[in-house]
Amino acid sequence: MPECRKPRSVARQPKLGLALAFALAALSAPVRALPPERDAWSELRTPHFVVYSNASERRTREIAIELETMREVMRRVVPDVRRGTLSVDAHLPTQVYLFESARSFQPYRLIPGVAGFFTARPLGNLVAVDVSVDEPLQVVRHEFMHHFVETNIPGVPLWADEGLAEFYSTMTRENEQVLLGRPLPHHVEWLRDHGPMPVDQLIALGSAQSEGDEQEKVGAVYATSWLLVHYLLAGSPARHNQLGNYLARIKDGATAAGAFAAAFRGEPAELDAELAAYARSIQKSYAYWRIPVGDLDVDPPGAPRPMPRAETLARLGILLADPETGSAADAHLDAALALEPELPLALAGKGLVRLAKDDAEGARPLLIRAAAADPSNAQLQYLAALTVMQAASGEGADSAPAAAIPLLERAVASDPRLADAQALLGLALAVDPARAAEATRALEGALQMSPARSDVALALSALYLNAGRLGEAEGLALRVQRTERRPELQAEAERQLAAVQSRRAVELFNQGLKQFSAGQRDEALRTMQEAADAAQDPVLRVELKRRLEELRDRSSAAPATETPSEVSAPAAAAGGAPPPSPDVDRRSQLIKRYNEAVARANKGDLAGALALMKEVEKQAAAASDQFVLPNAQRLVKKWSGKLAGRK
């Protein structure tokens, strides 16, 4: 699920002592009064952005066109975007606030001393810029590229993430051409004085730079990252396609070293000499992209729509819905509700303020009211469903998914590009086994739009596992294991891989059972021994070996008159990877009672077997034991039917 992230800007400020930092923050903290009533705002929609602005109509339209141009240039220049391997569509709406001056921007400047910032919120990606400065969209281009890379490519290496963001931040439009790839003076100066760092050291870095790294190392990393991306995309036609190839391999779960060797066809050291020469040459001349505006698929936007005062206050309140500015946000939103008491946007904003404070209980009724008041608004339906689903871990857990599904279905119908709504719909549907096919389609759509969502990949892997699509289940879990850096998701991926392995062991064992029934006893016993040896789950291994010994005893006695029943594999937990194996001793006792019930049934005591198996079923359900439970349920149903037929 999405989370509120601290705003980011391109500006990297030097670290200050704690006391000095607090003093400066107090001095620079803006007074967040309501905007004056004469402050006129408008909304301008383009195919991929929503722009709110108090700048002139001409300036608003210029920047709206530049935003769409930025996206289109990205689509054309990165090779694997052009081929459809990577997507330039954001999985959440991108809303851009344009302030006509530093004075109007000051109350909404969440980061002191910057001309713009980017922040990810549950309602969408929010961007705010002061359009009175030179190059107001540099921060937007930089952060939009970060968002594009991190949305598409799980575990993207730092050099590619930062290098691409810096490269695209330089995009400008002159007359009827878009220029991309002009040098950044601070990087050129660093490289002149120090030279690039070795490529093998650069690509060995993880996905984020440590806060404790010395300034010299940070400068080397960012300058060399920019230089390498610039060389690949603009300076070396022979290597242009290699960067897209590399990113696609990283996306598919390859290691950084393996992807580099395959995409760049050689060792990192081979690039060192090329980069050193390029660092010298770029001091004097450089290559860059010139793209005729007429070649870009960018339609001019329509006319802006004037925003009423209540809507303006609500939109600005939502921009301030951050943990540190929640009181100012509430002041804006209360003023909006005083003008329009049931304004859906203002109700949603009040809910967002509470979500920013981790108060889902307080946010839920507000967001449900907002969604009911505007049922065609996909974002409001999604936000209401998000808080409803958060109840799934507390009181009302059983009914939460069913209550969220109608909201999410409306959200997806209104905006099929809202990937987070698709993902949440898939998770809600997955709770009901009868709707597994619908859940699978929803999660597949979400993952296609937002490939870096490890939680979605694991939920889809679990559905594939339960459907017997073991190769696809394993592929997704492996990708998460290789690229995910959050320990809890790595652990889930490992459990999912273990579940796939268990399913394969069970399938192999059942293949042996079929051979046994066909009279191929020796071959069957070898197959089942291989399956039992391969089982990594200790309880499953014990059970398979017990069954194997039973069949060995039977094979040495008279020929069997009954076909041995197959073993069932544990099901994956709905909506995610399977849970960790419960305590082995407890499960062993449960399996022992299960086997006692089966033995009673084999001796003809079906009523006694059924009574015992119902106890096993109840205990397995209480323990959420996904190995024993489905088998017990199957036999309870089967034996109940047989007993009913005897009456």
XYZ file of C-alpha atoms in Angstrom:
647
model
C 0.000 0.000 0.000
C 1.243 3.512 -0.682
C 2.726 5.563 2.094
C 3.311 9.247 2.758
C 6.919 10.022 1.951
C 8.895 13.059 2.949
C 9.139 15.589 0.120
C 12.309 15.485 -1.976
C 14.070 18.182 -3.922
C 17.118 18.197 -6.132
C 18.913 20.598 -3.824
C 21.316 18.702 -1.536
C 21.988 20.949 1.431
C 25.098 20.574 3.621
C 24.584 18.975 7.006
C 24.291 21.338 9.960
C 24.635 20.916 13.669
C 21.342 19.962 15.317
C 20.924 23.217 17.247
C 21.742 25.332 14.180
C 19.343 23.284 12.043
C 16.491 23.886 14.487
C 17.320 27.580 14.696
C 17.303 27.994 10.921
C 14.105 25.982 10.627
C 12.404 28.252 13.156
C 13.592 31.380 11.341
C 12.574 30.109 7.917
C 9.275 28.455 8.909
C 6.610 30.171 6.788
C 3.409 31.628 8.175
C 0.740 29.428 6.597
C -2.182 31.826 6.428
C -5.047 31.232 4.025
C -4.465 32.640 0.533
C -6.091 36.020 -0.124
C -9.519 35.863 -1.737
C -8.259 37.794 -4.755
C -5.799 34.933 -5.442
C -7.390 33.237 -8.472
C -6.538 29.592 -9.159
C -7.289 27.439 -12.179
C -7.130 23.759 -13.126
C -5.652 22.558 -16.422
C -5.801 18.857 -17.337
C -3.505 17.171 -19.832
C -3.493 13.460 -20.758
C -1.037 12.585 -17.957
C -0.972 15.522 -15.504
C -3.362 17.733 -13.564
C -2.067 21.282 -13.096
C -3.328 23.717 -10.439
C -2.030 27.230 -10.928
C -2.309 30.833 -9.824
C 0.077 31.900 -12.608
C -1.087 33.452 -15.845
C -2.932 31.305 -18.376
C -0.047 31.634 -20.833
C 2.528 30.491 -18.263
C 0.275 27.661 -17.071
C -0.202 26.355 -20.622
C 3.551 26.617 -21.334
C 4.428 24.483 -18.345
C 1.636 21.985 -19.024
C 3.020 21.487 -22.547
C 6.539 21.125 -21.141
C 5.356 18.426 -18.719
C 3.820 16.370 -21.525
C 6.919 17.010 -23.657
C 9.117 15.668 -20.844
C 7.122 12.435 -20.739
C 7.158 12.043 -24.517
C 10.908 12.662 -24.741
C 11.445 9.995 -22.095
C 9.330 7.588 -24.123
C 11.407 8.239 -27.248
C 14.919 8.325 -25.818
C 14.986 5.304 -23.470
C 14.995 2.337 -25.896
C 13.068 -0.143 -23.756
C 10.325 2.413 -23.123
C 9.941 2.688 -26.879
C 9.564 -1.087 -27.150
C 7.066 -1.221 -24.279
C 9.312 -3.055 -21.806
C 9.217 -0.075 -19.422
C 6.225 2.212 -18.845
C 6.290 6.000 -18.521
C 2.803 6.136 -16.991
C 2.760 6.887 -13.267
C 0.840 4.339 -11.175
C -0.741 7.241 -9.276
C -1.962 10.573 -10.698
C 0.644 13.330 -10.869
C -0.703 16.691 -9.680
C 1.387 19.810 -10.217
C 0.919 23.046 -8.244
C 2.285 26.165 -9.976
C 2.860 29.254 -7.818
C 3.289 32.560 -9.622
C 5.875 33.944 -7.184
C 8.124 33.109 -4.260
C 5.708 35.017 -2.017
C 2.696 32.891 -2.974
C 4.791 29.715 -2.744
C 6.238 30.496 0.696
C 3.321 29.179 2.848
C 3.371 25.881 0.935
C 7.126 25.385 0.689
C 7.538 22.138 2.641
C 11.330 22.222 2.217
C 13.023 25.510 3.171
C 15.162 27.221 0.543
C 14.067 25.311 -2.572
C 12.100 26.412 -5.622
C 10.181 23.168 -5.889
C 9.595 19.732 -4.405
C 8.081 16.342 -5.214
C 6.230 14.151 -2.700
C 4.356 10.850 -3.001
C 1.015 10.737 -1.181
C -1.878 8.243 -1.116
C -3.894 10.613 -3.325
C -1.129 10.815 -5.920
C 2.268 12.304 -6.673
C 2.297 15.991 -5.743
C 4.704 18.499 -7.270
C 4.911 22.162 -6.238
C 7.079 24.777 -7.988
C 7.695 28.501 -8.001
C 7.412 29.413 -11.699
C 9.061 32.801 -11.241
C 12.561 31.273 -11.030
C 14.767 30.190 -13.925
C 14.299 26.523 -14.859
C 11.353 25.916 -12.495
C 10.790 22.398 -13.808
C 14.316 21.102 -13.225
C 13.217 19.577 -9.913
C 10.133 18.094 -11.597
C 12.157 16.482 -14.374
C 14.692 15.119 -11.909
C 12.097 13.669 -9.526
C 9.775 12.432 -12.277
C 12.671 10.402 -13.654
C 13.345 8.996 -10.167
C 9.679 8.039 -9.948
C 9.735 6.454 -13.416
C 12.848 4.394 -12.657
C 11.804 3.302 -9.160
C 8.272 2.419 -10.313
C 9.506 0.272 -13.190
C 12.696 -1.304 -11.909
C 12.855 -2.914 -8.455
C 16.293 -2.644 -6.891
C 17.589 -0.215 -9.525
C 21.287 0.544 -8.839
C 22.133 3.997 -7.544
C 24.239 4.982 -10.565
C 21.399 4.380 -13.027
C 18.766 6.025 -10.829
C 20.747 9.196 -10.131
C 22.457 9.323 -13.521
C 19.162 9.246 -15.408
C 17.564 11.805 -13.073
C 20.452 14.216 -13.591
C 20.545 13.632 -17.363
C 16.827 14.362 -17.817
C 16.862 17.367 -15.499
C 18.654 19.312 -18.270
C 15.831 19.055 -20.823
C 14.945 22.452 -22.310
C 12.898 23.696 -25.233
C 14.335 26.257 -27.625
C 12.164 27.471 -30.471
C 10.924 24.321 -32.195
C 13.448 21.903 -30.716
C 13.835 20.019 -27.448
C 17.427 19.839 -26.198
C 18.431 17.014 -23.869
C 21.820 16.233 -22.386
C 23.530 19.556 -21.826
C 26.353 19.244 -19.273
C 25.750 20.064 -15.620
C 28.518 22.501 -14.608
C 29.018 21.148 -11.060
C 29.581 17.625 -12.390
C 31.879 18.823 -15.172
C 33.936 20.771 -12.629
C 34.187 17.764 -10.305
C 35.301 15.480 -13.118
C 37.893 18.024 -14.270
C 39.438 18.120 -10.800
C 39.089 14.453 -9.809
C 38.225 12.306 -12.823
C 35.559 9.560 -12.815
C 35.580 6.808 -10.211
C 36.216 3.210 -11.426
C 33.118 1.687 -13.020
C 33.374 -1.563 -11.039
C 33.120 0.438 -7.781
C 30.225 2.483 -9.141
C 28.076 -0.455 -10.211
C 28.789 -2.324 -6.966
C 26.917 0.342 -4.968
C 23.436 -0.506 -3.737
C 20.215 1.336 -4.439
C 20.884 4.213 -2.024
C 23.856 6.189 -0.824
C 24.655 6.046 2.875
C 24.029 9.212 4.870
C 27.404 8.761 6.499
C 29.449 8.708 3.305
C 32.059 11.407 3.039
C 31.329 14.336 0.724
C 34.179 13.422 -1.641
C 32.751 9.964 -2.253
C 29.245 11.374 -2.750
C 30.568 13.851 -5.317
C 32.402 11.100 -7.169
C 29.339 8.832 -7.223
C 26.917 11.435 -8.558
C 29.313 12.970 -11.064
C 30.377 9.581 -12.447
C 26.766 8.354 -12.535
C 25.756 11.373 -14.608
C 28.801 10.962 -16.864
C 28.161 7.272 -17.511
C 24.488 7.822 -18.383
C 25.404 10.824 -20.568
C 27.995 8.725 -22.402
C 25.580 5.841 -22.950
C 22.638 7.953 -24.128
C 24.385 10.778 -25.975
C 28.133 10.253 -26.259
C 28.377 6.741 -27.716
C 25.932 5.741 -30.479
C 27.317 2.193 -30.351
C 26.301 1.868 -26.686
C 22.981 3.729 -26.784
C 20.749 0.635 -26.630
C 22.810 -0.962 -23.880
C 21.384 1.143 -21.050
C 17.791 0.120 -21.796
C 18.935 -3.498 -22.080
C 20.659 -3.238 -18.701
C 17.594 -1.720 -16.999
C 15.299 -4.394 -18.435
C 17.599 -7.133 -17.103
C 17.686 -5.535 -13.645
C 13.884 -5.337 -13.762
C 13.715 -9.067 -14.516
C 15.765 -9.908 -11.421
C 19.322 -10.163 -12.763
C 22.150 -9.194 -10.415
C 23.847 -5.877 -11.086
C 27.053 -7.630 -12.160
C 25.223 -10.159 -14.347
C 23.074 -7.507 -16.015
C 26.146 -5.356 -16.660
C 28.118 -8.172 -18.275
C 25.185 -9.203 -20.485
C 24.096 -5.701 -21.528
C 27.506 -4.064 -21.968
C 29.220 -7.194 -23.299
C 32.353 -6.967 -21.248
C 33.968 -6.164 -17.955
C 33.521 -2.807 -16.184
C 37.234 -2.087 -16.623
C 36.702 -1.820 -20.384
C 34.521 1.241 -19.796
C 37.061 2.988 -17.552
C 39.263 4.147 -20.410
C 36.249 5.244 -22.467
C 34.805 7.232 -19.550
C 38.141 8.869 -18.698
C 38.488 10.057 -22.299
C 34.862 11.216 -22.351
C 35.333 13.155 -19.085
C 38.203 15.053 -20.747
C 36.369 15.694 -23.999
C 33.182 16.944 -22.362
C 35.154 19.857 -20.888
C 35.426 21.250 -24.442
C 32.511 19.876 -26.443
C 29.654 17.490 -25.938
C 26.946 15.602 -27.754
C 23.293 15.998 -26.877
C 19.877 15.184 -28.232
C 18.021 17.589 -30.527
C 14.445 16.493 -31.086
C 12.134 18.518 -33.357
C 8.968 19.448 -31.501
C 6.963 18.390 -34.548
C 8.210 14.818 -34.105
C 6.729 14.561 -30.609
C 3.213 13.342 -29.960
C 2.157 16.213 -27.690
C -1.243 17.829 -28.154
C -1.815 21.358 -26.861
C -3.973 21.422 -23.716
C -7.408 22.960 -23.572
C -8.344 26.091 -21.679
C -7.847 26.206 -17.890
C -10.946 25.915 -15.674
C -11.328 28.557 -12.949
C -11.412 26.947 -9.491
C -13.992 28.120 -6.936
C -12.673 29.413 -3.631
C -13.695 26.285 -1.681
C -11.983 23.981 -4.169
C -8.843 26.134 -4.100
C -8.667 25.953 -0.302
C -9.223 22.193 -0.386
C -6.487 21.608 -2.976
C -3.983 23.740 -1.064
C -4.986 21.985 2.157
C -4.258 18.625 0.553
C -0.812 19.903 -0.449
C -0.195 20.703 3.236
C -1.496 17.306 4.466
C 1.913 16.337 5.828
C 2.691 15.241 9.418
C 4.530 18.507 10.100
C 1.933 20.854 8.543
C -1.307 19.096 9.462
C -2.705 22.011 11.490
C -2.275 24.410 8.557
C -3.900 21.841 6.280
C -6.872 21.540 8.647
C -7.273 25.342 8.664
C -7.521 25.383 4.855
C -9.880 22.404 4.780
C -12.137 23.764 7.553
C -12.405 27.033 5.613
C -13.365 25.081 2.495
C -16.043 23.123 4.413
C -17.409 26.364 5.858
C -18.118 27.421 2.266
C -19.317 23.981 1.072
C -20.104 21.682 4.045
C -20.108 18.429 2.027
C -17.327 19.233 -0.447
C -15.882 15.743 -1.214
C -12.373 17.071 -1.809
C -12.271 18.833 1.574
C -13.623 15.765 3.386
C -10.947 13.679 1.684
C -8.318 16.219 2.680
C -9.356 15.956 6.336
C -9.015 12.193 6.005
C -5.560 12.559 4.451
C -4.395 14.714 7.363
C -5.362 11.879 9.703
C -3.710 9.264 7.495
C -0.508 11.328 7.602
C -0.704 10.999 11.401
C -1.286 7.208 11.165
C -4.880 7.643 12.331
C -6.676 5.297 9.938
C -9.671 4.998 12.296
C -10.222 8.750 12.196
C -9.626 8.937 8.439
C -12.035 6.142 7.488
C -15.444 7.830 8.043
C -14.255 11.036 6.357
C -12.980 9.217 3.280
C -16.090 7.026 3.052
C -18.251 10.196 3.117
C -16.090 11.754 0.416
C -16.327 8.645 -1.791
C -20.119 8.455 -1.377
C -20.468 12.129 -2.311
C -18.453 11.697 -5.536
C -18.781 8.080 -6.745
C -17.138 8.804 -10.115
C -13.896 10.045 -8.535
C -11.484 7.102 -8.785
C -9.017 8.502 -6.270
C -11.658 9.024 -3.580
C -13.029 5.510 -4.065
C -9.508 4.126 -3.754
C -8.692 6.115 -0.605
C -11.910 5.026 1.096
C -11.185 1.394 0.197
C -7.620 1.756 1.477
C -8.823 2.705 4.960
C -11.507 -0.007 4.870
C -8.874 -2.628 4.035
C -6.672 -1.374 6.861
C -9.407 -2.648 9.186
C -8.563 -6.151 7.952
C -5.921 -6.388 10.673
C -8.285 -5.424 13.474
C -11.971 -5.404 14.361
C -14.124 -6.075 11.316
C -11.359 -7.981 9.564
C -13.690 -10.584 8.049
C -15.966 -8.051 6.358
C -13.306 -5.525 5.301
C -12.384 -7.006 1.881
C -16.026 -7.473 0.874
C -16.790 -3.855 1.851
C -13.765 -2.548 -0.057
C -14.429 -4.419 -3.328
C -17.328 -2.221 -4.612
C -15.296 0.927 -3.928
C -12.301 -0.480 -5.769
C -14.374 -1.720 -8.688
C -15.736 1.810 -9.126
C -12.209 3.232 -8.901
C -10.861 0.893 -11.579
C -13.872 1.466 -13.829
C -13.404 5.254 -13.560
C -9.622 5.154 -14.067
C -8.113 1.859 -15.320
C -4.627 3.428 -15.071
C -4.835 3.694 -11.277
C -2.424 0.852 -10.539
C -2.709 1.040 -6.755
C -6.482 0.584 -6.996
C -5.970 -2.439 -9.259
C -3.495 -3.877 -6.757
C -5.765 -3.356 -3.749
C -8.703 -4.840 -5.668
C -6.642 -7.937 -6.383
C -5.702 -8.306 -2.717
C -9.333 -7.921 -1.620
C -10.591 -10.438 -4.185
C -7.875 -12.952 -3.286
C -9.435 -13.467 0.146
C -12.278 -15.387 -1.564
C -10.933 -18.537 -3.295
C -13.950 -18.490 -5.635
C -12.730 -15.169 -7.065
C -9.100 -16.193 -7.532
C -9.259 -15.739 -11.325
C -10.536 -12.141 -10.921
C -7.869 -11.452 -8.312
C -5.188 -12.788 -10.645
C -6.299 -10.524 -13.513
C -6.361 -7.466 -11.242
C -2.894 -8.142 -9.824
C -1.456 -8.882 -13.276
C -2.735 -5.513 -14.478
C -1.340 -3.723 -11.433
C 2.081 -5.345 -11.789
C 2.244 -4.480 -15.475
C 1.676 -0.807 -14.620
C 3.883 -0.810 -11.523
C 6.535 -3.534 -11.900
C 8.480 -2.557 -8.783
C 5.613 -3.391 -6.390
C 7.108 -6.374 -4.573
C 3.980 -6.858 -2.460
C 1.887 -7.216 -5.624
C 4.423 -9.627 -7.122
C 4.277 -11.841 -4.021
C 0.472 -11.816 -3.886
C 0.326 -12.773 -7.563
C 2.956 -15.461 -6.983
C 0.731 -16.981 -4.272
C -2.246 -17.067 -6.649
C -0.127 -18.672 -9.359
C 1.047 -21.270 -6.841
C -2.496 -22.166 -5.826
C -3.446 -22.456 -9.521
C -0.559 -24.852 -10.166
C 1.397 -22.320 -12.263
C 4.621 -23.132 -10.465
C 7.070 -21.664 -12.973
C 5.359 -18.264 -12.909
C 5.032 -18.367 -9.113
C 8.724 -19.154 -8.738
C 9.785 -16.498 -11.248
C 8.029 -13.689 -9.388
C 9.289 -14.834 -5.987
C 12.842 -15.111 -7.302
C 12.658 -11.600 -8.723
C 11.558 -10.197 -5.376
C 14.236 -12.175 -3.535
C 16.966 -10.787 -5.809
C 15.848 -7.153 -5.958
C 13.991 -6.379 -2.733
C 15.949 -4.768 0.090
C 13.228 -4.743 2.746
C 13.885 -7.724 5.063
C 10.207 -8.590 5.604
C 9.525 -8.852 1.865
C 12.726 -10.789 1.285
C 11.587 -13.240 3.965
C 8.170 -13.564 2.298
C 9.855 -14.255 -1.037
C 11.949 -17.004 0.549
C 8.847 -18.571 2.116
C 7.110 -18.437 -1.241
C 10.061 -20.173 -2.915
C 9.942 -22.841 -0.206
C 6.215 -23.302 -0.892
C 6.911 -23.749 -4.602
C 9.565 -26.317 -3.763
C 7.108 -28.139 -1.476
C 4.509 -28.199 -4.224
C 7.042 -29.664 -6.652
C 8.023 -32.320 -4.122
C 4.360 -33.231 -3.602
C 3.722 -33.393 -7.346
C 6.714 -35.696 -7.773
C 5.498 -37.866 -4.891
C 2.018 -38.090 -6.432
C 3.635 -39.075 -9.727
C 5.217 -41.953 -7.801
C 1.809 -42.902 -6.379
C 0.405 -43.171 -9.893
C 3.320 -45.377 -10.872
C 2.630 -47.481 -7.767
C -1.032 -47.890 -8.733
C 0.020 -48.890 -12.281
C 2.118 -51.723 -10.874
C 5.496 -50.041 -11.454
C 6.456 -50.594 -7.809
C 10.269 -50.280 -7.930
C 10.202 -47.164 -10.123
C 7.451 -45.685 -7.945
C 9.426 -46.155 -4.742
C 12.500 -44.505 -6.300
C 10.387 -41.527 -7.445
C 8.793 -41.111 -4.023
C 12.155 -41.399 -2.272
C 13.499 -38.619 -4.510
C 10.472 -36.456 -3.633
C 10.836 -37.076 0.120
C 14.559 -36.275 0.015
C 13.888 -33.054 -1.922
C 11.241 -31.739 0.503
C 12.707 -28.828 2.476
C 9.760 -28.344 4.839
C 10.536 -30.636 7.808
C 6.896 -31.566 8.464
C 6.250 -32.310 4.804
C 9.420 -34.405 4.663
C 8.296 -36.442 7.696
C 4.865 -36.999 6.153
C 6.241 -38.049 2.755
C 8.687 -40.473 4.349
C 5.913 -41.944 6.508
C 3.751 -42.515 3.431
C 6.743 -43.992 1.598
C 7.372 -46.507 4.393
C 3.703 -47.515 4.368
C 3.890 -48.188 0.648
C 7.139 -50.104 1.024
C 5.397 -52.329 3.565
C 2.470 -52.808 1.203
C 4.724 -53.583 -1.763
C 6.406 -56.389 0.201
C 3.024 -57.861 1.184
C 0.079 -58.928 -0.964
C -0.830 -56.743 -3.960
C -2.830 -53.662 -2.935
C -6.536 -53.661 -3.622
C -6.957 -49.911 -3.093
C -5.326 -47.030 -4.943
C -3.288 -44.951 -2.458
C -4.629 -41.421 -1.981
C -2.571 -38.499 -3.234
C -0.789 -36.039 -0.985
C -1.940 -32.406 -1.061
C 0.502 -29.521 -0.973
C -0.032 -26.560 1.358
C -1.955 -23.683 -0.193
C -0.447 -20.217 -0.330
C -2.061 -17.643 1.904
C -4.605 -15.473 0.086
C -3.233 -12.120 -0.891
C 0.412 -12.848 -0.179
C 3.163 -15.363 0.347
C 2.512 -18.388 2.589
C 3.037 -17.856 6.302
C 6.018 -19.333 8.101
C 5.763 -23.025 9.078
C 4.213 -23.427 12.560
C 5.972 -25.279 15.316
C 7.132 -28.678 14.018
C 6.133 -30.637 17.170
C 2.599 -29.222 17.144
C 2.179 -29.949 13.461
C 3.554 -33.435 13.913
C 0.890 -34.136 16.557
C -1.767 -32.744 14.248
C -0.565 -34.936 11.382
C -0.479 -37.928 13.753
C -4.166 -37.427 14.628
C -4.925 -36.910 10.936
C -3.300 -40.263 10.162
C -5.214 -41.934 13.011
C -8.454 -40.751 11.417
C -7.375 -42.114 8.031
C -6.474 -45.447 9.659
C -9.956 -45.669 11.254
C -11.554 -45.015 7.865
C -9.434 -47.725 6.255
C -10.654 -50.170 8.943
C -14.293 -49.315 8.199
C -14.968 -47.041 11.215
C -16.106 -44.127 9.066
C -18.146 -42.455 11.831
C -15.210 -42.542 14.266
C -12.862 -41.336 11.515
C -15.166 -38.438 10.671
C -15.479 -37.338 14.308
C -11.702 -37.374 14.746
C -11.086 -35.588 11.422
C -13.522 -32.823 12.374
C -11.413 -32.217 15.491
C -8.291 -32.110 13.316
C -10.008 -29.679 10.937
C -10.965 -27.399 13.825
C -7.446 -27.431 15.302
C -5.829 -26.844 11.900
C -8.140 -23.903 11.227
C -7.372 -22.372 14.625
C -3.645 -22.716 13.940
C -3.982 -21.443 10.321
C -2.180 -24.626 9.274
C -2.355 -24.502 5.491
C -0.797 -27.956 5.118
C -3.233 -30.017 7.207
C -6.386 -27.884 6.865
C -7.221 -28.396 3.145
C -6.606 -32.151 3.432
C -8.794 -32.441 6.534
C -11.555 -30.393 4.870
C -11.456 -32.623 1.797
C -11.803 -35.825 3.830
C -14.531 -34.420 6.109
C -16.559 -33.562 3.020
C -15.864 -36.950 1.405
C -16.672 -39.042 4.493
C -19.758 -36.978 5.354
C -21.080 -37.716 1.901
C -20.414 -41.424 2.257
C -22.164 -41.589 5.638
C -25.133 -39.644 4.282
C -25.388 -42.132 1.434
C -25.575 -45.043 3.869
C -28.630 -43.629 5.642
